[in-house]
PDB file of C-alpha atoms in Angstrom:
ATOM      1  CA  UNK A   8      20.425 -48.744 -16.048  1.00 48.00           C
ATOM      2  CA  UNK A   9      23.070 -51.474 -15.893  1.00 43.00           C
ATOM      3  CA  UNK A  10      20.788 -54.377 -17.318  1.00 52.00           C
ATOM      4  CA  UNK A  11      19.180 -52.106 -19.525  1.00 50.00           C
ATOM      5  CA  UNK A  12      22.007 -51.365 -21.095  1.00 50.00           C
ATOM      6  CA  UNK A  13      23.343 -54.622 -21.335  1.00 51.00           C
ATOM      7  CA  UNK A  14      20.254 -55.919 -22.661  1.00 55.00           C
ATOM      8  CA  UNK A  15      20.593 -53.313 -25.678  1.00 53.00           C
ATOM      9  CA  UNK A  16      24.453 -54.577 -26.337  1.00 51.00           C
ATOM     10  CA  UNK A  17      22.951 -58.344 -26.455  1.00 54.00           C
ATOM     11  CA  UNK A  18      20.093 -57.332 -28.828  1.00 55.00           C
ATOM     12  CA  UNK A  19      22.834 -55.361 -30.764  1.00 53.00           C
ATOM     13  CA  UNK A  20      25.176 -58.083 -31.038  1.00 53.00           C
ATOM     14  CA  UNK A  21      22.494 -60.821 -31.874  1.00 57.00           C
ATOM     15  CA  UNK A  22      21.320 -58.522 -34.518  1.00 54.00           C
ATOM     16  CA  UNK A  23      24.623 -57.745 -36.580  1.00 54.00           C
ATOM     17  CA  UNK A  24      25.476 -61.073 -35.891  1.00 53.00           C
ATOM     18  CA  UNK A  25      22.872 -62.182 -37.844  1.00 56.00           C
ATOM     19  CA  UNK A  26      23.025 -60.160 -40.478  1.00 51.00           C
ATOM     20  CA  UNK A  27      26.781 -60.144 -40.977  1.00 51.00           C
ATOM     21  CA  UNK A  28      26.225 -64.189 -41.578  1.00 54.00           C
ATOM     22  CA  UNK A  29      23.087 -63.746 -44.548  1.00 52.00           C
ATOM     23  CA  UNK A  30      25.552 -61.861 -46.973  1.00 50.00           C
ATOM     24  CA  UNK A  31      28.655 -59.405 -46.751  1.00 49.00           C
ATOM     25  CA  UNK A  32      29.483 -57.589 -43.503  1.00 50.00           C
ATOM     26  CA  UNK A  33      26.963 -54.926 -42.155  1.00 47.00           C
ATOM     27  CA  UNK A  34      29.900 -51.964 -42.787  1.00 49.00           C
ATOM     28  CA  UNK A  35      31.214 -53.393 -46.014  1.00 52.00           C
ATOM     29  CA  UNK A  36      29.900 -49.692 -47.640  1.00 57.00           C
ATOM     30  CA  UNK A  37      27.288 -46.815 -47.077  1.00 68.00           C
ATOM     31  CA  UNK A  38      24.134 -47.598 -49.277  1.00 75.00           C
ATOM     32  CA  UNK A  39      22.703 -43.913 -49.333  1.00 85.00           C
ATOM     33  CA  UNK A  40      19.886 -42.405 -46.262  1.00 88.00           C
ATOM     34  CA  UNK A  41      15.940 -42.293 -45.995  1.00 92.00           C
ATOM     35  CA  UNK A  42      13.697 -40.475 -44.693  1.00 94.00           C
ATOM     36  CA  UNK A  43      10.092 -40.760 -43.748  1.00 95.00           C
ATOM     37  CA  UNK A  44       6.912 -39.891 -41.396  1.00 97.00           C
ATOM     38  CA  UNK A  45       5.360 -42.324 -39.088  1.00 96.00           C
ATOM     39  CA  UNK A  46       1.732 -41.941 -37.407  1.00 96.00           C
ATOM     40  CA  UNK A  47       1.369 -43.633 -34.296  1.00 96.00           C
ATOM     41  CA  UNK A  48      -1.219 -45.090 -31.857  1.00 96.00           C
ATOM     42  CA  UNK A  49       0.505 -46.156 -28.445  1.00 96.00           C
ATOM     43  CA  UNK A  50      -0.361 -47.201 -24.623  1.00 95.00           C
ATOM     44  CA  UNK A  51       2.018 -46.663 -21.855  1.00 94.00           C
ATOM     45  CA  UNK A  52       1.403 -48.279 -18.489  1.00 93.00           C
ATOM     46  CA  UNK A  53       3.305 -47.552 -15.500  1.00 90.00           C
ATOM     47  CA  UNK A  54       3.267 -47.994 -11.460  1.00 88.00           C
ATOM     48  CA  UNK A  55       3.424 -44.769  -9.156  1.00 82.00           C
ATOM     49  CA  UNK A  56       3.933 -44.710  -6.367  1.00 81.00           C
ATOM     50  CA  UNK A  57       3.836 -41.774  -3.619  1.00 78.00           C
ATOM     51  CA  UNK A  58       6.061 -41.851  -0.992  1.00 78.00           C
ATOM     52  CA  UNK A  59       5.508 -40.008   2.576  1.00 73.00           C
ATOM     53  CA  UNK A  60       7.145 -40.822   5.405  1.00 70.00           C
ATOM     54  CA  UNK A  61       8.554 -43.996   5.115  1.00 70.00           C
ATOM     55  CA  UNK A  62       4.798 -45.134   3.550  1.00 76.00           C
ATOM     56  CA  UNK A  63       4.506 -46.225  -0.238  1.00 76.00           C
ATOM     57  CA  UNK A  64       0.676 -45.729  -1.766  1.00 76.00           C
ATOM     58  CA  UNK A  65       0.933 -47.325  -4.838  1.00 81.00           C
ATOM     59  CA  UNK A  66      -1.617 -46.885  -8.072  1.00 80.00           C
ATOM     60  CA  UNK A  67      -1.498 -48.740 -11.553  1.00 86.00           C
ATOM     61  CA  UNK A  68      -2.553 -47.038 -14.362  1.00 84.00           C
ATOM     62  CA  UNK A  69      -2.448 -46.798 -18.812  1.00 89.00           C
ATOM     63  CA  UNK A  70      -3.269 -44.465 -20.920  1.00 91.00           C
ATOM     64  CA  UNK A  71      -3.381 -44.238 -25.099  1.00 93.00           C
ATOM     65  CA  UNK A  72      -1.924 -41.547 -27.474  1.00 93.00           C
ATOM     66  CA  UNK A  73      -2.490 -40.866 -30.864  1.00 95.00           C
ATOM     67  CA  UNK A  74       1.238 -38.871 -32.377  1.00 94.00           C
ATOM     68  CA  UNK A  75       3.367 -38.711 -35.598  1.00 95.00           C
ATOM     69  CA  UNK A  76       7.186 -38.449 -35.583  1.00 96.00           C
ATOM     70  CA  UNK A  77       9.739 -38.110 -38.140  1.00 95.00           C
ATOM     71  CA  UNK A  78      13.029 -40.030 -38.787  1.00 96.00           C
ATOM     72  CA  UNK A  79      16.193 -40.369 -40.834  1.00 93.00           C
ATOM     73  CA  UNK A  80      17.650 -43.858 -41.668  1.00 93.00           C
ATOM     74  CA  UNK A  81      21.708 -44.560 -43.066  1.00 89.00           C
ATOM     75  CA  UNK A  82      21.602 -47.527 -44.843  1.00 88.00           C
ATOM     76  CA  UNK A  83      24.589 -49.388 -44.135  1.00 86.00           C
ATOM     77  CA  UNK A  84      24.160 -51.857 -46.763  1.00 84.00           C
ATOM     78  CA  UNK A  85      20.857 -54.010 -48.145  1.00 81.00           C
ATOM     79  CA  UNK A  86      19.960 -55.563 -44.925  1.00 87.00           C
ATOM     80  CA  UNK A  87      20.700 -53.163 -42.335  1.00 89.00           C
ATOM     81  CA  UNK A  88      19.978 -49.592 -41.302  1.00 91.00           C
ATOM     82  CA  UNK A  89      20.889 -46.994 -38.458  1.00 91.00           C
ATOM     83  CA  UNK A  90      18.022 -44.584 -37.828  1.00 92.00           C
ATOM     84  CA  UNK A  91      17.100 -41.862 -35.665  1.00 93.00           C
ATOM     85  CA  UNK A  92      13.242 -41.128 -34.696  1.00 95.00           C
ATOM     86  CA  UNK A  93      12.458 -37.930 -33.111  1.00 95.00           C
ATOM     87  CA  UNK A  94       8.430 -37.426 -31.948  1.00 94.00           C
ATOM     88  CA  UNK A  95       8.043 -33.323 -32.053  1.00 93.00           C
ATOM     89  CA  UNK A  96       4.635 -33.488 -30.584  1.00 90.00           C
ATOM     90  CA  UNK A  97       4.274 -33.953 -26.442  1.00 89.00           C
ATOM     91  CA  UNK A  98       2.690 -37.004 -25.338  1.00 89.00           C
ATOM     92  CA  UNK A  99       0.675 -35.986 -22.192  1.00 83.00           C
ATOM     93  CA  UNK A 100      -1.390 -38.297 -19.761  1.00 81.00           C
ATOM     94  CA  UNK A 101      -4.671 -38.026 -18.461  1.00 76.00           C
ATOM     95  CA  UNK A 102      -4.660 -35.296 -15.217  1.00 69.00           C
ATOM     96  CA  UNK A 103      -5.523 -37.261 -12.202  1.00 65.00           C
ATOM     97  CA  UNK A 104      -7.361 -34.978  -9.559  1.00 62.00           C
ATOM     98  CA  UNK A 105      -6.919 -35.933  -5.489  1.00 62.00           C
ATOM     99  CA  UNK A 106      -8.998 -34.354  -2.635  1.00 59.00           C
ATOM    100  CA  UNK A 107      -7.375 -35.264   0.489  1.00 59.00           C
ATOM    101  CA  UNK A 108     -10.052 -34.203   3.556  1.00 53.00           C
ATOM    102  CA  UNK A 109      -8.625 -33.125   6.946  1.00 53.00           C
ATOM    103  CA  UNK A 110     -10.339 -33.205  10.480  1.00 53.00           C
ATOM    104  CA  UNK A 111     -12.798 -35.662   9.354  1.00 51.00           C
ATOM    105  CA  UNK A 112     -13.048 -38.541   7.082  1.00 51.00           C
ATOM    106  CA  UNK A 113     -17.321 -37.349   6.370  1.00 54.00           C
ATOM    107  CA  UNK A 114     -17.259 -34.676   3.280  1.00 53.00           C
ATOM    108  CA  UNK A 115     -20.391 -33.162   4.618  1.00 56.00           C
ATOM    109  CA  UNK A 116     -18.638 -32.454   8.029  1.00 54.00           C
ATOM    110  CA  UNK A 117     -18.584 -28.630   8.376  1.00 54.00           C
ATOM    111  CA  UNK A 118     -15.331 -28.519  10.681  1.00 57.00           C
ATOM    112  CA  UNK A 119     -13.507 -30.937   7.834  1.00 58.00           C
ATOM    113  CA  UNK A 120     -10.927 -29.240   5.497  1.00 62.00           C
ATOM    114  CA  UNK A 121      -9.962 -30.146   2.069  1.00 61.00           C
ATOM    115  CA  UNK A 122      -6.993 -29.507  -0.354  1.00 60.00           C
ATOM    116  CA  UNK A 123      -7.177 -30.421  -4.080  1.00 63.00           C
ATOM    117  CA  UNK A 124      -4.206 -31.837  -5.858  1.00 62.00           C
ATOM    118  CA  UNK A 125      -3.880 -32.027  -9.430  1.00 63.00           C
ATOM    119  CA  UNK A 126      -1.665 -33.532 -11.584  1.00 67.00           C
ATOM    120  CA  UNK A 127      -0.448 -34.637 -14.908  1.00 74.00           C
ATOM    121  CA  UNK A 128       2.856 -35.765 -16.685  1.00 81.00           C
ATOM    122  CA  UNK A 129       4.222 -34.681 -19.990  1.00 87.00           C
ATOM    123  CA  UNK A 130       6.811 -36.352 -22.449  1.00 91.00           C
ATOM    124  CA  UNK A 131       8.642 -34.193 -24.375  1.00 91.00           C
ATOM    125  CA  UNK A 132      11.026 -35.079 -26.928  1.00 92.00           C
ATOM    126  CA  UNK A 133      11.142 -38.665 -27.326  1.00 95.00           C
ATOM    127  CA  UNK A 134      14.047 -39.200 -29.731  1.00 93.00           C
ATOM    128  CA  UNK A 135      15.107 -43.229 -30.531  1.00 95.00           C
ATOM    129  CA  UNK A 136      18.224 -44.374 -32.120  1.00 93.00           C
ATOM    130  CA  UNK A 137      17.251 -47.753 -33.721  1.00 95.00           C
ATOM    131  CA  UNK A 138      18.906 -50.463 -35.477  1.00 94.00           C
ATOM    132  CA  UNK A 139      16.669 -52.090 -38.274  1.00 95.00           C
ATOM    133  CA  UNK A 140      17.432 -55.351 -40.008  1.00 93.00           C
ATOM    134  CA  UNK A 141      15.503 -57.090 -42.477  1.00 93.00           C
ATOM    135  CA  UNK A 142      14.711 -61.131 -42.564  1.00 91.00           C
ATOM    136  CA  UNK A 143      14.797 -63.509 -45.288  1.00 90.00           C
ATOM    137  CA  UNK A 144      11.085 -63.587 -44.840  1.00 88.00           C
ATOM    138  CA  UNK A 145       8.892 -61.963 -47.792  1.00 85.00           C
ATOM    139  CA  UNK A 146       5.376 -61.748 -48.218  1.00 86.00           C
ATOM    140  CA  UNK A 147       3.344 -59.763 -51.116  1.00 85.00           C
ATOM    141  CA  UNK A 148       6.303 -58.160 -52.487  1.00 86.00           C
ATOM    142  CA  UNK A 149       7.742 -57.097 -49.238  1.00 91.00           C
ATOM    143  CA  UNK A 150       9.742 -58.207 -46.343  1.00 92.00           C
ATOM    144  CA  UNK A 151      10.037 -58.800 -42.748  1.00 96.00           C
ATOM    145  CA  UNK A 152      12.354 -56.690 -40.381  1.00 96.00           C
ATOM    146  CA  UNK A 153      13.589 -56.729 -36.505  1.00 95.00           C
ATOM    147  CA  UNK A 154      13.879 -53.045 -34.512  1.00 96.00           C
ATOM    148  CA  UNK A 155      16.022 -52.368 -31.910  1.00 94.00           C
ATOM    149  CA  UNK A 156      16.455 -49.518 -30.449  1.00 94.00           C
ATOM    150  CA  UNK A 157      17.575 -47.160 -27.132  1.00 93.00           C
ATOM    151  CA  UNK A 158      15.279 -43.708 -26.622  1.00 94.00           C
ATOM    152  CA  UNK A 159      15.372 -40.950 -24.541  1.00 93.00           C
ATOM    153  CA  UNK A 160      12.809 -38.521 -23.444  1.00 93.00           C
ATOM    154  CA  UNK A 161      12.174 -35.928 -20.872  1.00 93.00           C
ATOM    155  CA  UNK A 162       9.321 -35.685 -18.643  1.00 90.00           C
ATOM    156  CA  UNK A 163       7.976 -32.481 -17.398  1.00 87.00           C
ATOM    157  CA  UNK A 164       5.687 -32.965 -14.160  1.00 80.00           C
ATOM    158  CA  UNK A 165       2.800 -30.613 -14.489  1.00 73.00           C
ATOM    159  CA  UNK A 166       1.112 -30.239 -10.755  1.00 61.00           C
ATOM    160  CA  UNK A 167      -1.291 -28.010  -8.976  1.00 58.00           C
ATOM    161  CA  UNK A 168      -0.766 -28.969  -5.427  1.00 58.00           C
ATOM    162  CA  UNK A 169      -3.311 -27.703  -2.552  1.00 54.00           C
ATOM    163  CA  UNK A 170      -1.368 -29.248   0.108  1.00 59.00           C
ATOM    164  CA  UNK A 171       1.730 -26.970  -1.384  1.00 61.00           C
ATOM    165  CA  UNK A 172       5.147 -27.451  -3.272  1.00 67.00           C
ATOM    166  CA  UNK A 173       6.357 -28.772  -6.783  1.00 74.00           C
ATOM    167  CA  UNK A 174       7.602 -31.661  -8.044  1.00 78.00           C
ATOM    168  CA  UNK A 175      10.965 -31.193 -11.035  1.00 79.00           C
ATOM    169  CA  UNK A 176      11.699 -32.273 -14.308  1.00 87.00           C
ATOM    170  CA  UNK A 177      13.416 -35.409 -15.350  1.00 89.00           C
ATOM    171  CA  UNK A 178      14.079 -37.917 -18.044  1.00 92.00           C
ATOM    172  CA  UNK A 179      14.188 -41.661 -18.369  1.00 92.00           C
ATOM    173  CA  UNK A 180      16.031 -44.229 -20.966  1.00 93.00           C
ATOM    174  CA  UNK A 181      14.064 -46.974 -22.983  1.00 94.00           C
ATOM    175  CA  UNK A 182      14.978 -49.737 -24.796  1.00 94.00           C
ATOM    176  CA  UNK A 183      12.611 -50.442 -28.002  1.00 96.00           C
ATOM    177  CA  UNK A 184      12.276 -54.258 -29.437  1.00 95.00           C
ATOM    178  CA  UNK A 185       9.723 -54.351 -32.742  1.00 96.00           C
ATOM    179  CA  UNK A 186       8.711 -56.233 -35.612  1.00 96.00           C
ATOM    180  CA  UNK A 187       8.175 -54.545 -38.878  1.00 96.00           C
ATOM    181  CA  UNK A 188       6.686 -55.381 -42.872  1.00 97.00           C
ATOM    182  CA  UNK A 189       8.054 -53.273 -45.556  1.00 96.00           C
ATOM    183  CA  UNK A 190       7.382 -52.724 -49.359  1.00 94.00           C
ATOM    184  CA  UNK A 191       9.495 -51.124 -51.645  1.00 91.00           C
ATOM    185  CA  UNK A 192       7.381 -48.790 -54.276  1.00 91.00           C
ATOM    186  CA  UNK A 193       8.308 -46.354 -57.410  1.00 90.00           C
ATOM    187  CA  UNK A 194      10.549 -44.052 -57.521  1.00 91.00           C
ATOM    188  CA  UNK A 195      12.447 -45.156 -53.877  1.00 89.00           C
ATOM    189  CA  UNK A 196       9.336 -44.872 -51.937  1.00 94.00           C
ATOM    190  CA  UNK A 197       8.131 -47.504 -49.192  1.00 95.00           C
ATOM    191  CA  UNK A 198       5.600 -48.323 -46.733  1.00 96.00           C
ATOM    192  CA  UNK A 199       5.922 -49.663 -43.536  1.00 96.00           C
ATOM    193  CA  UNK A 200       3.860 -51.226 -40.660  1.00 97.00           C
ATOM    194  CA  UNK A 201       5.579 -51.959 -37.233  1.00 97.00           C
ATOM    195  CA  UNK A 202       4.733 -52.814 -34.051  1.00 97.00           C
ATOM    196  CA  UNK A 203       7.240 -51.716 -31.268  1.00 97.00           C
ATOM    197  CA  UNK A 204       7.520 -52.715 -27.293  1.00 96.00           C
ATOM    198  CA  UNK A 205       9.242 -50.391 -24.834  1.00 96.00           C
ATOM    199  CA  UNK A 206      10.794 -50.631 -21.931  1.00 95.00           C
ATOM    200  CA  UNK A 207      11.667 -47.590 -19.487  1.00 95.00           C
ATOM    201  CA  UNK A 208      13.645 -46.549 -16.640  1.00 92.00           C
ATOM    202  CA  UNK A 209      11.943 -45.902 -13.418  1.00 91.00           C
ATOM    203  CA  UNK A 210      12.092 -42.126 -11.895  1.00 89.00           C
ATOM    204  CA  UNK A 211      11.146 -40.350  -8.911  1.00 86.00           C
ATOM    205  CA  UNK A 212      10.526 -36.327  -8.462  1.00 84.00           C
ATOM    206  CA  UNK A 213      10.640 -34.996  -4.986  1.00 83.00           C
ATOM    207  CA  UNK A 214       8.271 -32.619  -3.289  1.00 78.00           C
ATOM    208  CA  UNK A 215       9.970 -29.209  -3.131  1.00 77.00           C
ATOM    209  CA  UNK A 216       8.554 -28.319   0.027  1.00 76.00           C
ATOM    210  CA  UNK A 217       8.917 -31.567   2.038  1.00 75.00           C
ATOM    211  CA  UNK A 218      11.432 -33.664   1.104  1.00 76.00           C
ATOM    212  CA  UNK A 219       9.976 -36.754   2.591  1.00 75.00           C
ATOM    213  CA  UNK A 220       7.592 -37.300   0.469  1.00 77.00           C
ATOM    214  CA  UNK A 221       8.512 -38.794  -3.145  1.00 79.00           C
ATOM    215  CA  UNK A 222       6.609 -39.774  -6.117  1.00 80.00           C
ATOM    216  CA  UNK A 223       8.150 -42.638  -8.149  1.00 82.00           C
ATOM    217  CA  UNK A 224       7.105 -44.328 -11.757  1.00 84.00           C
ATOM    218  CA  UNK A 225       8.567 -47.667 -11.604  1.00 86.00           C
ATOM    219  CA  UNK A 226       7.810 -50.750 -14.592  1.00 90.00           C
ATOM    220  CA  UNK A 227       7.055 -47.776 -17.315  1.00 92.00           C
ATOM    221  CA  UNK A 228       6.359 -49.840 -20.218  1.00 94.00           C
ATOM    222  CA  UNK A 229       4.908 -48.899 -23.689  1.00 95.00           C
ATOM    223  CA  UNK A 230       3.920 -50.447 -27.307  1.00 96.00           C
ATOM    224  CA  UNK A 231       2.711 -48.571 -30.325  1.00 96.00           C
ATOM    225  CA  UNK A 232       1.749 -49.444 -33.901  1.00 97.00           C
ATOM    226  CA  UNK A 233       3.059 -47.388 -37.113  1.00 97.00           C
ATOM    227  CA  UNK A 234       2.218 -46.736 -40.476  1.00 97.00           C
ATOM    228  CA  UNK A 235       5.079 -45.364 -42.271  1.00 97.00           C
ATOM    229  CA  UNK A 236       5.928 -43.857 -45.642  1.00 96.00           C
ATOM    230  CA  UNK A 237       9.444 -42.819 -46.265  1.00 95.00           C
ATOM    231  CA  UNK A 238      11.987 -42.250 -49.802  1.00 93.00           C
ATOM    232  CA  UNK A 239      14.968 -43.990 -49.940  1.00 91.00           C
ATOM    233  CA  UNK A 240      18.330 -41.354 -51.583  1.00 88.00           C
TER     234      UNK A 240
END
């Protein structure tokens, strides 16, 4: 959490810095609010790993996910805004399905047992508080902007477990970098088109009925595309 954090202070600074240098200083005066919808097509990738007695089996995998959020920007002044993004719809992976056998390693073996684990992980939630700041660069009418931003995002852990117990709830932190184009139309209305690269805290959920063994998501990392359309007040 440490580096994350600090990595979010020196995108922060970088990024006022910046802008406080192209014209007058990014608080100088409120420049009215936005609002918007985004649609979204991400991929998040992540390690587990599952932890039992002192052994780690680890397993790669990615999945994609089609969702739409909502968000509110304050525009501090021409170049900068503050904005909050809030995604009401889950985003829930693929459920992964485990048969463990018993006895006997041979699945025709009459004496063999077998327990079925299922499992699949849910995030609910995900809310980002972003920093945007446009570039001098134009193109078509529009312009070029960084995004930086810190999210947070709870994940429910949704298991049917034949070898018994539960895993818990948790949440995880992300920090967001992106590049966006945006054109101003009639009447305050814009479009955007971004393209936005997380980074998340690991976690780990343990087993409610044997405490040794552990299940850990470590390297979560995500990027999404957007097409946005939002009114500037």
């Amino acid at each position: 959490m440490k580096k994350l954090l600090m990595r979010a202070i020196l995108g922060f600074s970088s990024l006022l810095l910046m802008v406080s240098n192209s014209s007058a200083g990014p608080l100088d005066g409120i420049n009215g609010f936005s609002v918007g919808v985004s649609g979204s097509h991400a991929v998040f990738a992540a390690t587990g790993i599952e932890v039992e007695d002192g052994e780690n089996i680890k397993e790669y995998g990615a999945f994609t996910h089609t969702h739409g959020s909502v968000f509110v920007e304050l525009n501090i002044n021409d170049n900068v805004s503050v904005g909050l993004d809030y995604t009401p719809s889950d985003i829930t992976t693929p459920q992964a399905i485990n048969v463990q056998h018993h006895g006997s390693q041979r699945k025709d073996d009459v004496n063999a047992t077998s327990v079925t684990n299922k499992a699949q992980i849910t995030f609910e939630d995900h809310t980002l508080l972003y920093l945007k700041a446009d570039t001098p660069m134009e193109l078509k009418g529009g312009n070029f902007y960084f995004l930086l931003g810190l999210s947070q995002v709870d994940i429910l852990t949704e298991e049917v477990l034949g070898s018994g117990g539960t895993y818990g709830n948790t949440d995880t932190t992300g920090v967001h970098f992106g590049l966006g184009y945006e054109k101003d139309m009639d009447n305050g209305m814009f479009v955007r088109a971004q393209v936005v690269g997380a980074d998340y805290d690991d976690v780990s959920v343990t087993n409610s009925n044997n405490t040794s063994v552990q299940v850990k998501a470590e390297d979560m990392i995500g990027a999404q595309a957007s097409i946005s359309i939002g009114k500037s007040f």
